[in-house]
CSV table of C-alpha atoms in Angstrom, one decimal:
chain,number,residue,atom,x,y,z
A,1,MET,CA,57.5,39.6,28.5
A,2,PHE,CA,55.9,42.1,30.8
A,3,ILE,CA,56.5,42.1,34.5
A,4,THR,CA,53.8,43.2,37.0
A,5,HIS,CA,54.5,44.4,40.5
A,6,LEU,CA,51.8,44.1,43.2
A,7,PRO,CA,52.1,47.8,44.3
A,8,HIS,CA,51.0,48.7,40.7
A,9,LYS,CA,47.9,46.5,40.8
A,10,SER,CA,44.8,48.6,40.4
A,11,PRO,CA,42.6,49.0,43.4
A,12,MET,CA,39.7,48.5,40.9
A,13,SER,CA,40.8,44.9,40.1
A,14,GLY,CA,38.2,43.3,42.3
A,15,LEU,CA,35.3,45.4,41.1
A,16,PHE,CA,34.9,43.9,37.6
A,17,GLY,CA,33.8,40.4,38.8
A,18,ASP,CA,36.1,38.3,36.6
A,19,SER,CA,38.6,36.6,38.9
A,20,SER,CA,40.6,35.4,35.8
A,21,LYS,CA,41.7,38.9,35.1
A,22,SER,CA,43.9,41.5,36.9
A,23,TYR,CA,44.0,45.2,36.2
A,24,TRP,CA,47.3,47.0,36.4
A,25,LEU,CA,48.3,50.7,36.6
A,26,ALA,CA,51.8,49.9,35.2
A,27,VAL,CA,53.8,47.0,33.8
A,28,GLU,CA,57.5,46.7,33.1
A,29,LEU,CA,59.3,45.2,30.2
A,30,ALA,CA,61.5,42.2,31.1
A,31,LEU,CA,63.7,42.5,28.0
A,32,GLN,CA,64.7,45.5,25.8
A,33,LEU,CA,63.3,43.9,22.6
A,34,PRO,CA,60.6,44.9,20.1
A,35,TRP,CA,57.0,44.3,21.1
A,36,PHE,CA,53.6,44.9,19.5
A,37,LEU,CA,50.5,47.0,20.2
A,38,VAL,CA,47.6,45.4,18.5
A,39,SER,CA,44.1,46.9,18.1
A,40,PHE,CA,41.2,44.8,16.9
A,41,ARG,CA,37.4,44.4,17.1
A,42,GLU,CA,36.0,41.3,18.8
A,43,PHE,CA,32.6,40.2,17.5
A,44,GLU,CA,30.0,38.3,19.5
A,45,SER,CA,29.2,36.1,16.5
A,46,ASN,CA,29.8,35.7,12.7
A,47,SER,CA,26.6,37.4,11.9
A,48,ALA,CA,26.9,40.5,9.7
A,49,ASP,CA,25.2,42.7,12.3
A,50,ALA,CA,26.9,41.2,15.3
A,51,PRO,CA,27.9,43.7,18.0
A,52,SER,CA,31.6,44.1,18.7
A,53,VAL,CA,33.9,45.6,21.2
A,54,GLY,CA,37.3,47.3,20.5
A,55,ARG,CA,40.3,45.8,22.3
A,56,THR,CA,44.0,46.6,22.4
A,57,MET,CA,46.7,44.2,23.5
A,58,MET,CA,50.4,44.5,24.2
A,59,ILE,CA,52.1,41.4,22.7
A,60,HIS,CA,55.8,40.6,23.4
A,61,THR,CA,56.6,38.0,20.7
A,62,VAL,CA,56.0,37.3,17.1
A,63,GLU,CA,54.8,33.8,18.1
A,64,ALA,CA,52.1,35.3,20.4
A,65,LEU,CA,51.1,37.7,17.6
A,66,GLU,CA,50.7,34.7,15.2
A,67,GLN,CA,48.7,32.9,17.9
A,68,LEU,CA,46.3,35.8,18.0
A,69,VAL,CA,46.0,35.6,14.2
A,70,LEU,CA,45.2,31.9,14.5
A,71,GLU,CA,42.5,32.6,17.1
A,72,SER,CA,40.9,35.2,14.7
A,73,ASP,CA,40.4,32.6,11.9
A,74,GLY,CA,36.9,32.0,13.2
A,75,GLY,CA,36.0,35.5,12.0
A,76,LEU,CA,35.3,36.8,15.5
A,77,PHE,CA,38.3,39.2,15.4
A,78,LYS,CA,39.0,42.0,12.9
A,79,PHE,CA,42.4,43.6,13.2
A,80,ASP,CA,42.5,47.4,13.0
A,81,SER,CA,46.2,48.0,13.4
A,82,VAL,CA,49.5,46.5,14.5
A,83,TYR,CA,52.3,48.7,15.8
A,84,ILE,CA,55.8,47.7,16.5
A,85,ILE,CA,57.6,49.3,19.5
A,86,THR,CA,61.4,49.2,19.2
A,87,PRO,CA,64.1,50.1,21.7
A,88,GLY,CA,66.8,52.5,20.6
A,89,HIS,CA,69.4,49.8,20.0
A,90,VAL,CA,67.1,48.2,17.4
A,91,ASN,CA,65.9,51.4,15.7
A,92,GLY,CA,69.2,53.2,15.7
A,93,THR,CA,68.3,56.0,18.1
A,94,ASP,CA,68.6,56.4,21.8
A,95,GLN,CA,64.9,56.1,22.5
A,96,TRP,CA,61.9,53.8,22.0
A,97,GLN,CA,59.9,54.3,18.8
A,98,MET,CA,56.5,53.2,17.7
A,99,ASP,CA,55.8,52.5,14.0
A,100,LEU,CA,52.8,51.1,12.1
A,101,LEU,CA,53.9,47.6,11.1
A,102,ASP,CA,53.5,46.5,7.5
A,103,CYS,CA,54.9,43.0,7.7
A,104,ILE,CA,57.4,40.6,9.3
A,105,ARG,CA,59.7,38.6,7.0
A,106,THR,CA,62.0,35.8,7.8
A,107,ALA,CA,65.7,36.1,7.0
A,108,ASP,CA,68.6,33.7,7.1
A,109,GLU,CA,71.9,34.5,8.9
A,110,PRO,CA,74.6,34.3,6.1
A,111,GLU,CA,77.2,33.0,8.6
A,112,ALA,CA,74.9,30.6,10.4
A,113,PRO,CA,72.9,28.3,8.1
A,114,GLY,CA,69.5,27.5,9.5
A,115,GLN,CA,69.5,30.4,12.0
A,116,VAL,CA,66.4,32.5,11.2
A,117,VAL,CA,66.0,36.2,12.1
A,118,ASP,CA,62.7,38.2,11.9
A,119,VAL,CA,62.8,41.4,9.9
A,120,PHE,CA,60.2,44.0,10.7
A,121,GLU,CA,59.1,46.3,7.9
A,122,THR,CA,57.0,49.4,8.8
A,123,ARG,CA,54.5,51.3,6.7
A,124,GLY,CA,56.9,54.2,6.7
A,125,GLY,CA,59.6,52.1,5.0
A,126,ALA,CA,61.9,51.4,8.0
A,127,ARG,CA,63.3,47.9,8.5
A,128,TYR,CA,64.4,46.5,11.8
A,129,ALA,CA,66.0,43.2,12.8
A,130,CYS,CA,67.4,41.6,16.0
A,131,SER,CA,70.2,39.4,14.9
A,132,LEU,CA,71.8,37.4,17.7
A,133,LEU,CA,75.0,37.5,15.7
A,134,GLY,CA,74.8,41.3,15.1
A,135,THR,CA,74.3,40.9,11.4
A,136,SER,CA,73.1,44.1,9.7
A,137,ILE,CA,69.9,44.0,7.7
A,138,GLU,CA,71.8,44.6,4.5
A,139,ASP,CA,73.7,41.4,5.0
A,140,LEU,CA,70.7,39.2,6.0
A,141,ARG,CA,69.1,37.0,3.3
A,142,ILE,CA,65.6,38.3,3.5
A,143,GLY,CA,62.9,35.8,2.5
A,144,ALA,CA,59.1,35.2,2.8
A,145,VAL,CA,56.5,37.2,4.6
A,146,ARG,CA,55.7,35.6,8.0
A,147,PHE,CA,53.0,38.1,9.0
A,148,GLN,CA,51.1,40.7,7.1
A,149,SER,CA,49.4,43.6,8.9
A,150,PRO,CA,45.9,44.5,8.0
C-alpha cells in the first residue's frame, strides 16, 4: 500500500478537472515489501489504428497486478514492461533494487502444507520470495507460473 500525506498533495490537483483523481508530489510505502512499476499503452478502441496513451502505475500487490491483467483482456491495454522493486531484506542487500520482472511463480512451504508463497523471477536471473516462515528459495517447492511479463 501507498500512503499519501496532505502536505504532499500537488497544488495542481484541482487544475485537471477530474475530481475522481488526486495528484501527489510524494507517496510513502506502508510496508517494506516488493511492489511493481508497470508501463502500458491504453488504447481508445480495439481498432488497429486506435490512438493510445502511455501510462505507468505503481502497484503494491500481485493480486492488483493480476486485476490489471484481467482488465486488459478487452485488448485496450498493451503491457510494455513490469518491474519489481524489492527492499534490501528481500534482495539480500541493504538497499532497494529495481529489476525487470520475468514471471511470478507459486511455491509451497515445505513445512506448512497449503501455504503458498510467490517467487519473483527477474529477466536478469535473480529470484526473490517473501516467505512468512523465513524459508529460503532453495527449500521452497516452486510450481506453476502465476504471471508472465510481456
